[in-house]
PDB file of C-alpha atoms in Angstrom:
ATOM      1  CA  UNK A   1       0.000   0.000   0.000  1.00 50.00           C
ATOM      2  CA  UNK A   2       1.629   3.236  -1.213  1.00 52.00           C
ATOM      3  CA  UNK A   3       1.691   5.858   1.848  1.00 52.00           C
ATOM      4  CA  UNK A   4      -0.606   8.699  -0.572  1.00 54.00           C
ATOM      5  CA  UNK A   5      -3.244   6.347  -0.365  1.00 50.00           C
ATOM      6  CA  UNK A   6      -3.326   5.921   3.571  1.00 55.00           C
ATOM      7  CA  UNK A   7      -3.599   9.960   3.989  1.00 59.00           C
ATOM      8  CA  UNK A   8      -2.946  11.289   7.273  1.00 58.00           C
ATOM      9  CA  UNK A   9      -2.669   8.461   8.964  1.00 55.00           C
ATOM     10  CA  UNK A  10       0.104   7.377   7.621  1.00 60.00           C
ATOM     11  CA  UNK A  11       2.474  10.636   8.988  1.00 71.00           C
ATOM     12  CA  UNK A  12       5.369   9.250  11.034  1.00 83.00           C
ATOM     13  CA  UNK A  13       4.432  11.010  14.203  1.00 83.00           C
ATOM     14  CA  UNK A  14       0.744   9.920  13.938  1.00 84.00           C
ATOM     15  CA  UNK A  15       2.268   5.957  13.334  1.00 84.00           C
ATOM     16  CA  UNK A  16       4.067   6.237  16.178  1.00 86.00           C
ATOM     17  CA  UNK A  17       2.118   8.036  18.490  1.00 89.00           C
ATOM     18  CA  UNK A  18      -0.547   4.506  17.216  1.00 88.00           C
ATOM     19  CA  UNK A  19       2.335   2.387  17.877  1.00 90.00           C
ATOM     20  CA  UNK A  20       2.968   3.114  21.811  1.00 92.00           C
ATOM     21  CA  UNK A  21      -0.775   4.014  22.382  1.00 92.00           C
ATOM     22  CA  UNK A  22      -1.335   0.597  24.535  1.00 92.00           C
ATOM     23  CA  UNK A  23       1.593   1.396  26.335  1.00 92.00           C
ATOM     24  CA  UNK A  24       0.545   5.415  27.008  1.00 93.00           C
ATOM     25  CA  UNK A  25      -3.289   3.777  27.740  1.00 94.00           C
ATOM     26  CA  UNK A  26      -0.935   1.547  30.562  1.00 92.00           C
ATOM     27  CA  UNK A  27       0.775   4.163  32.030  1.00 93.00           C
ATOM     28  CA  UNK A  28      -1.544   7.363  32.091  1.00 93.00           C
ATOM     29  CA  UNK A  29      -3.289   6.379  35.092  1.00 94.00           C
ATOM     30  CA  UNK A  30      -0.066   5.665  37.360  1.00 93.00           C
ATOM     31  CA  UNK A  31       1.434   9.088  36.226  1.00 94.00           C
ATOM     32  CA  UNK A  32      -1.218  10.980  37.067  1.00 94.00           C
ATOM     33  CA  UNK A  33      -2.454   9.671  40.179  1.00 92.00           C
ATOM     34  CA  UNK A  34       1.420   9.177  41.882  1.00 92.00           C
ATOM     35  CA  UNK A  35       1.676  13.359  39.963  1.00 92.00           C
ATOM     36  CA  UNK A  36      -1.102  14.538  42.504  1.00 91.00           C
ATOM     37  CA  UNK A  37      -0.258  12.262  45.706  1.00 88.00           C
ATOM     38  CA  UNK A  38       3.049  14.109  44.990  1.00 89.00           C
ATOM     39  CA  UNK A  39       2.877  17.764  44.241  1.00 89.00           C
ATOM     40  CA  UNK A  40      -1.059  17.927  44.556  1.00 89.00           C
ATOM     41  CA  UNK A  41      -2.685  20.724  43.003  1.00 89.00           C
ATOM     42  CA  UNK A  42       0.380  21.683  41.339  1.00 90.00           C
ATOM     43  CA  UNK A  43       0.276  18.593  38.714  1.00 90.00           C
ATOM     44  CA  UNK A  44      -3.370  19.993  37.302  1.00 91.00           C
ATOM     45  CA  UNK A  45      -1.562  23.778  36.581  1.00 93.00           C
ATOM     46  CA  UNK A  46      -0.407  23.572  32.455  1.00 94.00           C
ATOM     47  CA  UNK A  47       3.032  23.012  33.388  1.00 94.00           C
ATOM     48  CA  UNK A  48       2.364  19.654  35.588  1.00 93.00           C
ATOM     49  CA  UNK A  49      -0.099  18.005  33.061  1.00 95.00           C
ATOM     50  CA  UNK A  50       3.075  18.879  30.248  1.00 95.00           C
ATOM     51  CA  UNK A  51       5.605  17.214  32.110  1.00 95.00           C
ATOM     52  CA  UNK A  52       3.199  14.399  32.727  1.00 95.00           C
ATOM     53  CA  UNK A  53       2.782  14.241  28.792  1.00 95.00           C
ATOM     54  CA  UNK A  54       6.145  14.126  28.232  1.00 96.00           C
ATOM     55  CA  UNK A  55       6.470  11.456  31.079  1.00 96.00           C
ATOM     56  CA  UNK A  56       3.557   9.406  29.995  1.00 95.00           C
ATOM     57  CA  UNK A  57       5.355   9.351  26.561  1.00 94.00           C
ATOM     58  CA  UNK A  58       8.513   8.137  27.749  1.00 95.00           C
ATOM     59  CA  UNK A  59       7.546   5.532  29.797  1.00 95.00           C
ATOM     60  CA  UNK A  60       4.942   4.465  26.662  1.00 94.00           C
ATOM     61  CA  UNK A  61       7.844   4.635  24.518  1.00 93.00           C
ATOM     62  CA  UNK A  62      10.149   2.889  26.722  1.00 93.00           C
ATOM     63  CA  UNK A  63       7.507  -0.331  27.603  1.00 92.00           C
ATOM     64  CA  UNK A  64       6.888  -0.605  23.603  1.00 92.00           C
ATOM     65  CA  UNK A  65      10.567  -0.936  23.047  1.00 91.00           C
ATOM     66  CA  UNK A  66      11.240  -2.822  25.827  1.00 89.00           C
ATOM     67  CA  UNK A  67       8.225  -5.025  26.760  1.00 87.00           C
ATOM     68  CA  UNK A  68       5.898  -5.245  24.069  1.00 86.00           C
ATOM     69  CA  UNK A  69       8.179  -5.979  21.020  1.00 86.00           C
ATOM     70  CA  UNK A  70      10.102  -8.500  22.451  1.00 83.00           C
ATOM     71  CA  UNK A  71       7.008 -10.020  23.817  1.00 79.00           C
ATOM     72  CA  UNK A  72       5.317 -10.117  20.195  1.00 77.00           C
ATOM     73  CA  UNK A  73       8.413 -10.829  18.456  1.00 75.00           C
ATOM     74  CA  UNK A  74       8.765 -14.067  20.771  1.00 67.00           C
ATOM     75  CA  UNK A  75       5.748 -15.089  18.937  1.00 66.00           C
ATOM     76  CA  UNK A  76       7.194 -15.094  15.885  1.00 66.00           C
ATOM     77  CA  UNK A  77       9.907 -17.497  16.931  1.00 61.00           C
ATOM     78  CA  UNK A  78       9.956 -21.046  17.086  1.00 61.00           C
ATOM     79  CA  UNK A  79      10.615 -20.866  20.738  1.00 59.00           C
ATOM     80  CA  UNK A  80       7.214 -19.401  22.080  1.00 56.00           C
ATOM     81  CA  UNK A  81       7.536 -20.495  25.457  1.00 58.00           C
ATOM     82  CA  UNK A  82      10.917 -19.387  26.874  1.00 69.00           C
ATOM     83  CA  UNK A  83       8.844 -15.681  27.360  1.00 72.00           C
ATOM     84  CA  UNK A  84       6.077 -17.405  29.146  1.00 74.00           C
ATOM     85  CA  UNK A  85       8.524 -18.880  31.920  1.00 80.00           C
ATOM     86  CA  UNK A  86      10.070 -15.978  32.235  1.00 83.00           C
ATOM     87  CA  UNK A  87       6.518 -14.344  32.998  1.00 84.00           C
ATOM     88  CA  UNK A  88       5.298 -17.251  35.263  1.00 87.00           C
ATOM     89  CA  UNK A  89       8.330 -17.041  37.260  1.00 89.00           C
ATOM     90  CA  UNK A  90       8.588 -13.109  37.857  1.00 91.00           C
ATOM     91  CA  UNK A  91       4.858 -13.323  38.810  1.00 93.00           C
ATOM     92  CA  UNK A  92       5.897 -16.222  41.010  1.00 94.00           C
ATOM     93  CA  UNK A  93       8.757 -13.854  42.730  1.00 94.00           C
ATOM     94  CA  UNK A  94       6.923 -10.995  42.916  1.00 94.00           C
ATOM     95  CA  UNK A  95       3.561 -12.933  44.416  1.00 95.00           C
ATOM     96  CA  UNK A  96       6.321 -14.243  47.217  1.00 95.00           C
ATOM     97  CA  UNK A  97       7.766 -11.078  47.548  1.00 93.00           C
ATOM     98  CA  UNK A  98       4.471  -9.749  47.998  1.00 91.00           C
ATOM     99  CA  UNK A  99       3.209 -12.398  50.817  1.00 91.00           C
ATOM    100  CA  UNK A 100       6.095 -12.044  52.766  1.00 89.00           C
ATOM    101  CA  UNK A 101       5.545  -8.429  52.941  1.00 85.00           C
ATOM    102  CA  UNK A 102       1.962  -8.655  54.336  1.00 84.00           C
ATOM    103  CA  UNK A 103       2.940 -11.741  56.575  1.00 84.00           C
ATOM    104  CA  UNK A 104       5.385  -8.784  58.375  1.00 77.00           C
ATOM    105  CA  UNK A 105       2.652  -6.562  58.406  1.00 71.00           C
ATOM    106  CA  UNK A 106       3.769  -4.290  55.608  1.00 76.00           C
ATOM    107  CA  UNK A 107       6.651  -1.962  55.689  1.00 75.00           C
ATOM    108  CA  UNK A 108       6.664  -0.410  59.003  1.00 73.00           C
ATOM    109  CA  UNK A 109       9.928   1.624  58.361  1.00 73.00           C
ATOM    110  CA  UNK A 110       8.058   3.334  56.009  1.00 76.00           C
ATOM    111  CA  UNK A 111       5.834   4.952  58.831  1.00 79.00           C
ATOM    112  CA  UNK A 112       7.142   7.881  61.441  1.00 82.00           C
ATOM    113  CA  UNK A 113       7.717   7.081  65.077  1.00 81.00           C
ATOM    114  CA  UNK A 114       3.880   7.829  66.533  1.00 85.00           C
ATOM    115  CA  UNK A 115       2.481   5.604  64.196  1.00 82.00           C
ATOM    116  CA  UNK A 116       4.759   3.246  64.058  1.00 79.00           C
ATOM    117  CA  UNK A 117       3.854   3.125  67.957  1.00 81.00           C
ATOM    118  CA  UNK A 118       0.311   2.686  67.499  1.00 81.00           C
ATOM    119  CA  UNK A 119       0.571  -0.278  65.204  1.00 74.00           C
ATOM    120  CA  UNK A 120       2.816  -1.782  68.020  1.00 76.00           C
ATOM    121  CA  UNK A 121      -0.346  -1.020  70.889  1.00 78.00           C
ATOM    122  CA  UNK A 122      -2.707  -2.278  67.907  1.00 76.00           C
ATOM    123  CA  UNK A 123      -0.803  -5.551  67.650  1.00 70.00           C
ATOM    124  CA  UNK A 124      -0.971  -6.552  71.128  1.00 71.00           C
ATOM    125  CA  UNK A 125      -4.783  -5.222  70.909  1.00 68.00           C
ATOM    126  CA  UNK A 126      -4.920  -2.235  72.648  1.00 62.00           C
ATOM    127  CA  UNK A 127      -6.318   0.243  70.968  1.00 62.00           C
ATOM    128  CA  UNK A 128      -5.157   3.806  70.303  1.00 57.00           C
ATOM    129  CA  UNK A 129      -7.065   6.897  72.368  1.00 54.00           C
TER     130      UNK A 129
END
């Protein structure tokens, strides 16, 4: 198919912008929700939601170069199922990783020293005043 035919579709920036649109529809929702935990208000002025643009099309970028074409070009190979291990056993790490954590009761480090005590008074089932 000759590129006059496809019309504007077919301009590079358009193709690509298509290309890591899966990847932007992954990552949108991360960026902008971790942008306003972080800097609040801030992230909805026109400078925040730019840099979260340019960020949202970086990390699309990025997992389409990194994730998703080596994923589909795996399929294209004789060897489809060396990929699927590797999936199975990063989920199986991270599911571990992930019990272990809530068997210790999450991160406390993560917490400052007041509440930190009153998940100590909680665990022994007194509760806080």
């Amino acid at each position: 198919m000759d590129r006059r035919s496809v019309g504007l579709l077919a301009h590079d920036v358009r193709v690509c912008l298509g290309r890591i649109s899966y990847s932007a529809y992954l990552v949108h929702w991360p960026v902008a929700v971790f942008a306003n935990y972080i800097y609040g208000a801030a992230a909805s002025d026109p400078v925040g939601l730019a840099i979260q643009l340019i960020i949202i099309l970086v990390l699309a970028a990025a997992m389409y170069r990194f994730v998703e074409r080596p994923f589909l070009a795996a399929h294209n190979t004789p060897q489809k199922a060396s990929p699927v291990r590797m999936l199975i056993a990063t989920s199986a790490v991270l599911a571990m990783l992930c019990a272990l954590i809530m068997m210790g009761n999450g991160w406390s480090w993560r917490l400052n020293g007041p509440r930190q005590q009153v998940n100590q008074l909680e665990a022994f089932g007194v509760a806080p005043c």
